[in-house]
């Protein structure tokens, strides 16, 4: 487990903050040729997914973002406020028949719109394929724009609700849970790059159990988060997560057979059963590639990208343990928050706090945030956060940093963020070729 500190324990100092660990793409002098080839091939996979993202997805995501920011939000937000109002039929219906906790009806309007858009756009491409026997680019490209959604709200919403379903196995009323189950995680999510039961298993039992630490399939503290070449290696790691294989490896090593079997079943559905059904319906490999697999490749890259910002920084206390308020970041006052998803710090260390109660939580932990110089930012998006880190734009990051002490100069903030963003816990080579192969059951206990 990622060992975290509340800053209260006094013990012998372990200065892990000053240790210089090479960038992930830098090969050790004694690196065997086969491992060198492996690292370069992984880097090449990262570049391939980057090119794919630029060709197919950069324009829809950037275009939808700009349209939302400068035009559509001024039109859509008043309309959404009506749909989401206290006496909206959607909210009232959801509170009574969908969610066990009426408070979760806060999700209803957005979930309804994401479902409507996702199912509607899928129905259209299915209809076109079955009617005309082909799927030209004039249909595929608008589908990709719809898949992204206004301001990225379709892909963000589909991912958010799959995430929340994985965290809350009792979110829905029993009739819905037993008949449909986790709709966003296991049904619609398949068309957004999500393997069924991925959040229920991997996200909960690995990412949160380890708090992003060693063994996590999203682990990134062995790379320089400001290096594009290191980022390429991280893309490869996230790809193995999205495909399910790295999580299966973890569950097998830790003998977590229930999670192992459930995720493996989800992988069979995702990689075999659903494509077979799609081919039986459409008779088209092109349809499967462009409508089913290509969005999954987009999500592999996008998840790698946003996670750079979510866990960009590392700081150790005098005992060599992580400062918890540093290794996960939060954005307050952002324009693209989904029910508290921007506060990834609270999501890890105060998971049960409802999104409407996050301001109270931050107020109660303000003293810790002040002393640890927490990774809290304001008034930008997670996407921008990751981009600024990779661009080494610490000037802009400092502008958005929340200094709880009120005493730090901008130059101090920039220097601190840079040090934390390049700092590593272990070398990529040692982690990938020594630590992971030796992974043992309950390693987070034996490492304490």
Coordinates of C-alpha atoms in Angstrom, one line a residue:
X1 CA 0.0 0.0 0.0
X2 CA 1.1 3.6 -0.5
X3 CA 2.2 4.5 2.9
X4 CA 0.9 8.0 3.8
X5 CA 1.7 10.4 6.6
X6 CA -0.4 12.9 8.5
X7 CA 2.7 14.8 9.4
X8 CA 2.4 14.1 13.1
X9 CA 4.9 11.4 13.7
X10 CA 8.5 12.3 14.7
X11 CA 11.1 9.7 13.9
X12 CA 14.5 9.2 12.3
X13 CA 14.7 11.1 9.0
X14 CA 14.7 9.3 5.7
X15 CA 15.5 11.8 3.0
X16 CA 13.8 10.2 0.0
X17 CA 13.1 13.6 -1.5
X18 CA 16.6 14.3 -2.5
X19 CA 17.4 10.9 -4.2
X20 CA 18.0 11.3 -7.9
X21 CA 16.3 8.5 -9.9
X22 CA 16.8 8.4 -13.7
X23 CA 13.9 9.0 -16.1
X24 CA 12.0 5.9 -17.2
X25 CA 13.2 6.0 -20.8
X26 CA 16.8 6.2 -19.7
X27 CA 18.3 2.7 -19.9
X28 CA 20.7 1.5 -17.2
X29 CA 24.3 1.0 -18.4
X30 CA 24.0 -2.8 -17.8
X31 CA 20.5 -3.2 -19.3
X32 CA 20.2 -6.5 -21.2
X33 CA 19.4 -6.2 -24.9
X34 CA 16.1 -7.9 -24.6
X35 CA 14.9 -5.6 -21.8
X36 CA 16.1 -2.6 -23.8
X37 CA 14.1 -3.8 -26.8
X38 CA 11.0 -4.3 -24.5
X39 CA 11.3 -0.7 -23.2
X40 CA 11.6 0.8 -26.6
X41 CA 8.7 -1.3 -28.0
X42 CA 6.6 -0.1 -25.1
X43 CA 7.6 3.4 -25.9
X44 CA 6.6 2.9 -29.5
X45 CA 3.2 1.7 -28.4
X46 CA 2.8 4.9 -26.6
X47 CA 3.7 7.0 -29.6
X48 CA 1.4 4.9 -31.8
X49 CA -1.6 5.6 -29.4
X50 CA -0.6 9.3 -29.4
X51 CA -0.7 9.5 -33.2
X52 CA -4.0 7.6 -33.2
X53 CA -5.4 10.1 -30.7
X54 CA -4.2 13.1 -32.7
X55 CA -5.7 11.7 -35.9
X56 CA -9.1 10.5 -34.6
X57 CA -9.8 12.3 -31.3
X58 CA -7.9 15.5 -30.8
X59 CA -10.3 17.5 -33.0
X60 CA -13.6 16.2 -31.6
X61 CA -12.3 16.7 -28.0
X62 CA -10.8 20.1 -28.6
X63 CA -13.7 21.2 -30.8
X64 CA -16.4 20.1 -28.4
X65 CA -14.5 21.8 -25.6
X66 CA -14.2 25.1 -27.4
X67 CA -17.8 25.0 -28.6
X68 CA -19.0 24.4 -25.0
X69 CA -16.8 27.1 -23.5
X70 CA -17.6 29.8 -25.9
X71 CA -21.1 29.0 -27.1
X72 CA -23.1 26.0 -25.9
X73 CA -22.7 26.3 -22.1
X74 CA -24.6 29.6 -22.2
X75 CA -27.5 27.9 -24.0
X76 CA -27.5 24.5 -22.4
X77 CA -27.0 25.3 -18.7
X78 CA -30.3 27.1 -18.3
X79 CA -32.0 24.2 -20.0
X80 CA -30.2 21.6 -17.9
X81 CA -31.2 23.6 -14.7
X82 CA -34.8 23.0 -15.7
X83 CA -34.3 19.2 -16.2
X84 CA -32.4 19.0 -13.0
X85 CA -34.7 21.1 -10.9
X86 CA -36.0 20.0 -7.5
X87 CA -39.4 19.1 -9.0
X88 CA -38.2 17.7 -12.3
X89 CA -40.1 14.5 -13.2
X90 CA -36.7 12.9 -14.0
X91 CA -35.4 13.6 -10.5
X92 CA -38.6 12.6 -8.7
X93 CA -38.9 9.3 -10.7
X94 CA -35.2 8.5 -10.0
X95 CA -35.5 9.2 -6.3
X96 CA -38.5 6.9 -6.0
X97 CA -37.7 4.0 -8.4
X98 CA -34.0 4.1 -9.4
X99 CA -31.8 5.0 -6.5
X100 CA -32.0 3.5 -3.0
X101 CA -30.8 6.8 -1.5
X102 CA -33.0 9.6 -2.7
X103 CA -29.9 11.9 -2.5
X104 CA -28.4 10.1 -5.5
X105 CA -31.2 11.5 -7.6
X106 CA -28.7 14.4 -8.0
X107 CA -27.2 12.1 -10.7
X108 CA -30.4 11.5 -12.5
X109 CA -30.6 14.3 -15.1
X110 CA -27.0 13.9 -16.2
X111 CA -27.4 10.1 -16.3
X112 CA -30.5 10.4 -18.3
X113 CA -28.9 12.6 -20.9
X114 CA -25.8 10.5 -21.1
X115 CA -27.9 7.4 -21.6
X116 CA -30.1 9.2 -24.2
X117 CA -27.2 10.4 -26.2
X118 CA -25.2 7.2 -25.9
X119 CA -28.0 4.8 -26.9
X120 CA -29.3 7.2 -29.5
X121 CA -26.0 7.6 -31.3
X122 CA -25.4 3.9 -31.2
X123 CA -28.9 3.2 -32.5
X124 CA -28.2 5.5 -35.4
X125 CA -24.9 3.9 -36.5
X126 CA -26.5 0.4 -36.2
X127 CA -29.4 1.5 -38.3
X128 CA -27.2 3.0 -40.9
X129 CA -25.0 -0.1 -41.1
X130 CA -28.0 -2.5 -41.3
X131 CA -29.8 -0.3 -43.9
X132 CA -26.9 0.5 -46.2
X133 CA -24.4 -2.3 -45.4
X134 CA -21.6 0.1 -44.8
X135 CA -20.4 2.8 -42.5
X136 CA -18.8 5.7 -44.3
X137 CA -16.7 8.3 -42.6
X138 CA -19.5 10.9 -43.0
X139 CA -21.3 8.8 -40.3
X140 CA -18.3 7.7 -38.2
X141 CA -16.9 11.2 -37.7
X142 CA -20.2 12.7 -36.3
X143 CA -20.5 9.6 -34.1
X144 CA -17.1 10.4 -32.6
X145 CA -18.2 13.9 -31.9
X146 CA -21.3 12.6 -30.3
X147 CA -19.3 10.0 -28.4
X148 CA -17.2 12.9 -26.9
X149 CA -20.3 15.1 -26.2
X150 CA -20.6 18.8 -25.6
X151 CA -17.5 19.9 -23.6
X152 CA -16.5 16.2 -23.3
X153 CA -19.6 15.6 -21.2
X154 CA -20.7 12.4 -22.9
X155 CA -17.4 10.5 -22.5
X156 CA -16.9 12.1 -19.1
X157 CA -20.4 11.2 -17.9
X158 CA -20.2 7.6 -19.2
X159 CA -16.9 7.1 -17.3
X160 CA -18.1 8.9 -14.2
X161 CA -21.2 6.8 -13.7
X162 CA -19.3 3.6 -14.4
X163 CA -16.9 4.7 -11.7
X164 CA -19.7 5.5 -9.2
X165 CA -21.4 2.2 -9.8
X166 CA -18.2 0.4 -9.1
X167 CA -17.9 2.3 -5.8
X168 CA -21.5 1.8 -4.7
X169 CA -22.8 -1.7 -5.1
X170 CA -26.1 -0.7 -3.4
X171 CA -26.7 2.5 -5.5
X172 CA -29.8 1.1 -7.3
X173 CA -33.0 -0.4 -6.1
X174 CA -33.0 -4.2 -5.9
X175 CA -35.3 -4.6 -8.9
X176 CA -32.9 -2.6 -11.1
X177 CA -29.7 -4.1 -9.6
X178 CA -31.0 -7.7 -10.2
X179 CA -32.3 -7.1 -13.7
X180 CA -29.9 -4.6 -15.3
X181 CA -27.1 -4.3 -12.9
X182 CA -24.4 -1.7 -13.4
X183 CA -25.7 -0.2 -16.7
X184 CA -22.8 2.2 -17.2
X185 CA -20.0 -0.1 -16.1
X186 CA -21.2 -3.3 -17.8
X187 CA -23.5 -2.3 -20.7
X188 CA -23.1 1.2 -22.2
X189 CA -19.5 1.3 -20.8
X190 CA -18.4 -1.4 -23.2
X191 CA -18.7 1.2 -26.0
X192 CA -16.6 3.6 -24.0
X193 CA -13.6 1.3 -23.5
X194 CA -14.7 -0.2 -20.2
X195 CA -14.3 -3.9 -19.5
X196 CA -17.3 -5.1 -17.5
X197 CA -16.7 -5.2 -13.7
X198 CA -13.4 -3.3 -14.1
X199 CA -14.4 -0.7 -11.6
X200 CA -16.0 -3.2 -9.2
X201 CA -12.7 -5.2 -9.2
X202 CA -9.6 -3.4 -10.3
X203 CA -10.4 0.1 -9.4
X204 CA -11.6 -0.7 -5.8
X205 CA -9.3 -3.6 -4.9
X206 CA -6.2 -2.3 -6.5
X207 CA -6.1 1.5 -7.2
X208 CA -7.9 2.4 -3.9
X209 CA -6.4 -0.3 -1.8
X210 CA -2.9 0.9 -2.8
X211 CA -3.8 4.6 -3.1
X212 CA -1.9 4.7 -6.4
X213 CA 1.2 3.1 -4.8
X214 CA 3.5 0.3 -6.0
X215 CA 1.6 -2.6 -7.5
X216 CA -1.2 -0.3 -8.7
X217 CA -2.0 -0.8 -12.4
X218 CA -2.1 3.0 -12.6
X219 CA 1.3 3.4 -10.8
X220 CA 3.2 6.4 -12.1
X221 CA 5.8 7.4 -9.4
X222 CA 8.5 5.6 -11.3
X223 CA 8.3 8.0 -14.3
X224 CA 9.0 11.7 -14.7
X225 CA 5.6 13.2 -15.1
X226 CA 7.0 16.1 -17.1
X227 CA 8.6 13.9 -19.7
X228 CA 6.8 13.0 -22.9
X229 CA 9.0 10.0 -23.5
X230 CA 8.2 8.7 -20.0
X231 CA 4.6 9.4 -20.6
X232 CA 4.7 7.0 -23.6
X233 CA 5.8 4.2 -21.3
X234 CA 2.9 5.2 -18.9
X235 CA 0.5 4.9 -21.9
X236 CA 1.6 1.4 -22.4
X237 CA 1.0 0.6 -18.7
X238 CA -2.5 2.1 -18.8
X239 CA -3.2 0.1 -22.0
X240 CA -2.4 -3.2 -20.2
X241 CA -4.8 -2.0 -17.4
X242 CA -7.6 -1.1 -19.9
X243 CA -7.1 -4.5 -21.5
X244 CA -7.4 -6.2 -18.1
X245 CA -4.2 -8.1 -18.1
X246 CA -2.2 -6.2 -15.5
X247 CA -5.1 -6.3 -13.0
X248 CA -5.5 -10.1 -13.6
X249 CA -1.8 -10.4 -12.8
X250 CA -2.2 -8.6 -9.6
X251 CA -5.2 -10.6 -8.5
X252 CA -3.5 -13.9 -9.3
X253 CA -0.4 -12.9 -7.4
X254 CA -2.5 -11.9 -4.4
X255 CA -4.8 -14.9 -4.7
X256 CA -7.9 -12.7 -4.9
X257 CA -9.8 -15.3 -6.8
X258 CA -13.2 -13.7 -6.6
X259 CA -12.0 -10.5 -8.2
X260 CA -9.8 -12.5 -10.6
X261 CA -12.7 -14.6 -11.9
X262 CA -15.1 -11.7 -12.2
X263 CA -12.7 -9.5 -14.1
X264 CA -11.7 -12.5 -16.3
X265 CA -15.4 -13.0 -17.1
X266 CA -15.7 -9.4 -18.0
X267 CA -12.6 -9.7 -20.3
X268 CA -14.2 -12.6 -22.1
X269 CA -17.4 -10.6 -22.6
X270 CA -15.5 -7.6 -23.8
X271 CA -12.9 -9.2 -26.1
X272 CA -14.9 -12.2 -27.4
X273 CA -18.6 -12.3 -26.7
X274 CA -19.6 -8.7 -27.5
X275 CA -17.5 -8.5 -30.8
X276 CA -19.0 -11.9 -31.8
X277 CA -22.5 -10.5 -31.2
X278 CA -21.7 -7.3 -33.1
X279 CA -20.4 -9.3 -36.1
X280 CA -23.5 -11.5 -36.0
X281 CA -25.7 -8.4 -36.1
X282 CA -23.7 -6.2 -38.6
X283 CA -21.5 -8.7 -40.5
X284 CA -18.9 -6.0 -40.6
X285 CA -15.4 -6.0 -39.1
X286 CA -15.1 -2.3 -40.0
X287 CA -18.1 -1.5 -37.7
X288 CA -16.5 -3.4 -34.8
X289 CA -13.2 -1.7 -35.4
X290 CA -14.5 1.9 -35.7
X291 CA -17.5 1.8 -33.3
X292 CA -16.3 -0.6 -30.7
X293 CA -12.5 -0.8 -30.6
X294 CA -11.4 2.7 -31.7
X295 CA -13.2 4.5 -28.9
X296 CA -11.5 2.0 -26.5
X297 CA -8.1 3.1 -27.9
X298 CA -9.1 6.7 -27.3
X299 CA -10.0 6.0 -23.7
X300 CA -6.7 4.2 -23.1
X301 CA -4.8 7.3 -24.1
X302 CA -7.2 9.7 -22.4
X303 CA -7.0 7.9 -19.1
X304 CA -3.3 7.9 -19.2
X305 CA -3.3 11.7 -19.9
X306 CA -5.7 12.7 -17.2
X307 CA -4.0 10.5 -14.6
X308 CA -0.8 12.5 -15.0
X309 CA -2.6 15.4 -13.4
X310 CA -4.5 13.3 -10.8
X311 CA -1.3 11.9 -9.3
X312 CA 1.4 14.2 -10.6
X313 CA 3.2 15.0 -7.4
X314 CA 5.2 13.1 -4.8
X315 CA 6.5 14.3 -1.4
X316 CA 7.9 12.1 1.4
X317 CA 7.8 12.9 5.1
X318 CA 10.8 12.4 7.4
X319 CA 10.0 8.7 7.7
X320 CA 10.0 8.2 4.0
X321 CA 6.2 7.9 3.7
X322 CA 4.0 9.7 1.3
X323 CA 2.3 12.9 2.3
X324 CA -1.2 12.0 1.4
X325 CA -2.4 15.5 0.5
X326 CA 0.4 15.7 -2.1
X327 CA 0.2 12.5 -4.0
X328 CA -3.4 13.0 -5.1
X329 CA -4.6 16.3 -6.4
X330 CA -7.8 18.3 -6.2
X331 CA -9.3 21.0 -8.4
X332 CA -11.8 23.4 -6.9
X333 CA -14.0 25.8 -8.8
X334 CA -13.4 24.0 -12.1
X335 CA -15.9 24.2 -15.0
X336 CA -15.9 20.4 -15.8
X337 CA -16.5 18.8 -12.4
X338 CA -18.7 15.7 -12.3
X339 CA -20.1 15.3 -8.9
X340 CA -16.8 15.8 -7.1
X341 CA -14.6 13.9 -9.5
X342 CA -12.3 16.9 -9.7
X343 CA -11.4 16.4 -6.0
X344 CA -9.3 13.3 -6.5
X345 CA -7.6 13.9 -3.2
X346 CA -10.8 13.6 -1.3
X347 CA -11.8 10.7 -3.5
X348 CA -8.9 8.7 -2.3
X349 CA -8.7 9.7 1.4
X350 CA -12.3 10.6 2.1
X351 CA -14.1 8.4 -0.4
X352 CA -17.4 8.4 1.4
X353 CA -17.8 12.1 1.5
X354 CA -20.7 13.1 -0.7
X355 CA -19.8 15.7 -3.4
X356 CA -22.0 18.4 -1.9
X357 CA -20.1 18.0 1.4
X358 CA -16.6 18.4 0.0
X359 CA -16.3 22.1 0.9
X360 CA -16.9 21.2 4.6
X361 CA -14.3 18.4 4.3
X362 CA -11.7 20.8 2.8
X363 CA -12.4 23.3 5.6
X364 CA -11.9 20.6 8.3
X365 CA -8.6 19.5 6.7
X366 CA -7.3 23.0 5.9
X367 CA -4.6 22.8 8.6
X368 CA -3.2 19.6 7.1
X369 CA -3.4 21.1 3.7
X370 CA -1.5 24.2 4.9
X371 CA 1.4 22.2 6.6
X372 CA 1.8 19.7 3.8
X373 CA 1.3 22.2 1.1
X374 CA -1.4 20.1 -0.5
X375 CA -1.8 19.5 -4.2
X376 CA -4.9 21.7 -4.5
X377 CA -5.6 23.9 -7.5
X378 CA -8.4 26.1 -8.6
X379 CA -10.4 27.2 -11.7
X380 CA -9.1 24.9 -14.4
X381 CA -9.7 21.4 -15.6
X382 CA -8.0 18.1 -14.9
X383 CA -7.2 18.0 -18.6
X384 CA -5.4 21.3 -18.4
X385 CA -3.6 20.2 -15.3
X386 CA -2.1 17.2 -17.1
X387 CA -1.2 19.3 -20.1
X388 CA 0.6 22.0 -18.1
X389 CA 2.6 19.3 -16.2
X390 CA 3.7 17.6 -19.5
X391 CA 4.5 21.0 -21.0
X392 CA 6.5 21.9 -17.8
X393 CA 4.4 25.0 -17.6
X394 CA 4.9 25.6 -13.9
X395 CA 4.1 29.3 -14.3
X396 CA 0.5 28.5 -15.2
X397 CA 0.3 25.8 -12.6
X398 CA 1.5 28.2 -10.0
X399 CA -1.3 30.6 -11.0
X400 CA -3.9 28.0 -10.2
X401 CA -2.2 26.6 -7.1
X402 CA -4.1 27.1 -3.8
X403 CA -1.6 28.3 -1.2
X404 CA -3.3 27.6 2.1
X405 CA -0.5 29.4 4.0
X406 CA -0.9 32.6 1.9
X407 CA 2.8 33.2 2.3
X408 CA 4.4 31.4 -0.7
X409 CA 5.8 33.4 -3.5
X410 CA 5.1 32.4 -7.1
X411 CA 8.7 31.3 -7.7
X412 CA 8.5 29.1 -4.6
X413 CA 5.4 27.5 -5.8
X414 CA 6.8 26.8 -9.2
X415 CA 10.0 25.3 -7.8
X416 CA 8.0 23.1 -5.4
X417 CA 5.6 21.8 -8.1
X418 CA 8.5 21.0 -10.4
X419 CA 10.4 19.1 -7.7
X420 CA 7.3 17.1 -6.9
X421 CA 6.4 16.4 -10.5
X422 CA 9.9 15.0 -11.4
X423 CA 10.5 13.1 -8.1
X424 CA 10.2 9.3 -8.3
X425 CA 9.8 6.6 -5.8
X426 CA 11.7 3.9 -7.7
X427 CA 13.3 3.6 -11.1
X428 CA 11.1 2.3 -14.0
X429 CA 13.6 -0.4 -14.7
X430 CA 13.7 -1.7 -11.2
X431 CA 9.9 -1.5 -10.8
X432 CA 9.1 -3.3 -14.1
X433 CA 11.8 -5.9 -14.2
X434 CA 12.6 -6.6 -10.5
X435 CA 9.8 -5.5 -8.2
X436 CA 6.7 -6.5 -10.2
X437 CA 7.9 -10.0 -11.1
X438 CA 8.6 -10.6 -7.4
X439 CA 5.1 -9.4 -6.4
X440 CA 3.8 -11.4 -3.5
X441 CA 0.5 -11.8 -1.7
X442 CA -0.3 -8.9 0.6
X443 CA 2.8 -7.1 -0.4
X444 CA 1.5 -3.8 1.0
X445 CA 1.5 -5.5 4.5
X446 CA 5.0 -6.9 4.3
X447 CA 6.3 -3.5 3.0
X448 CA 5.0 -1.6 6.1

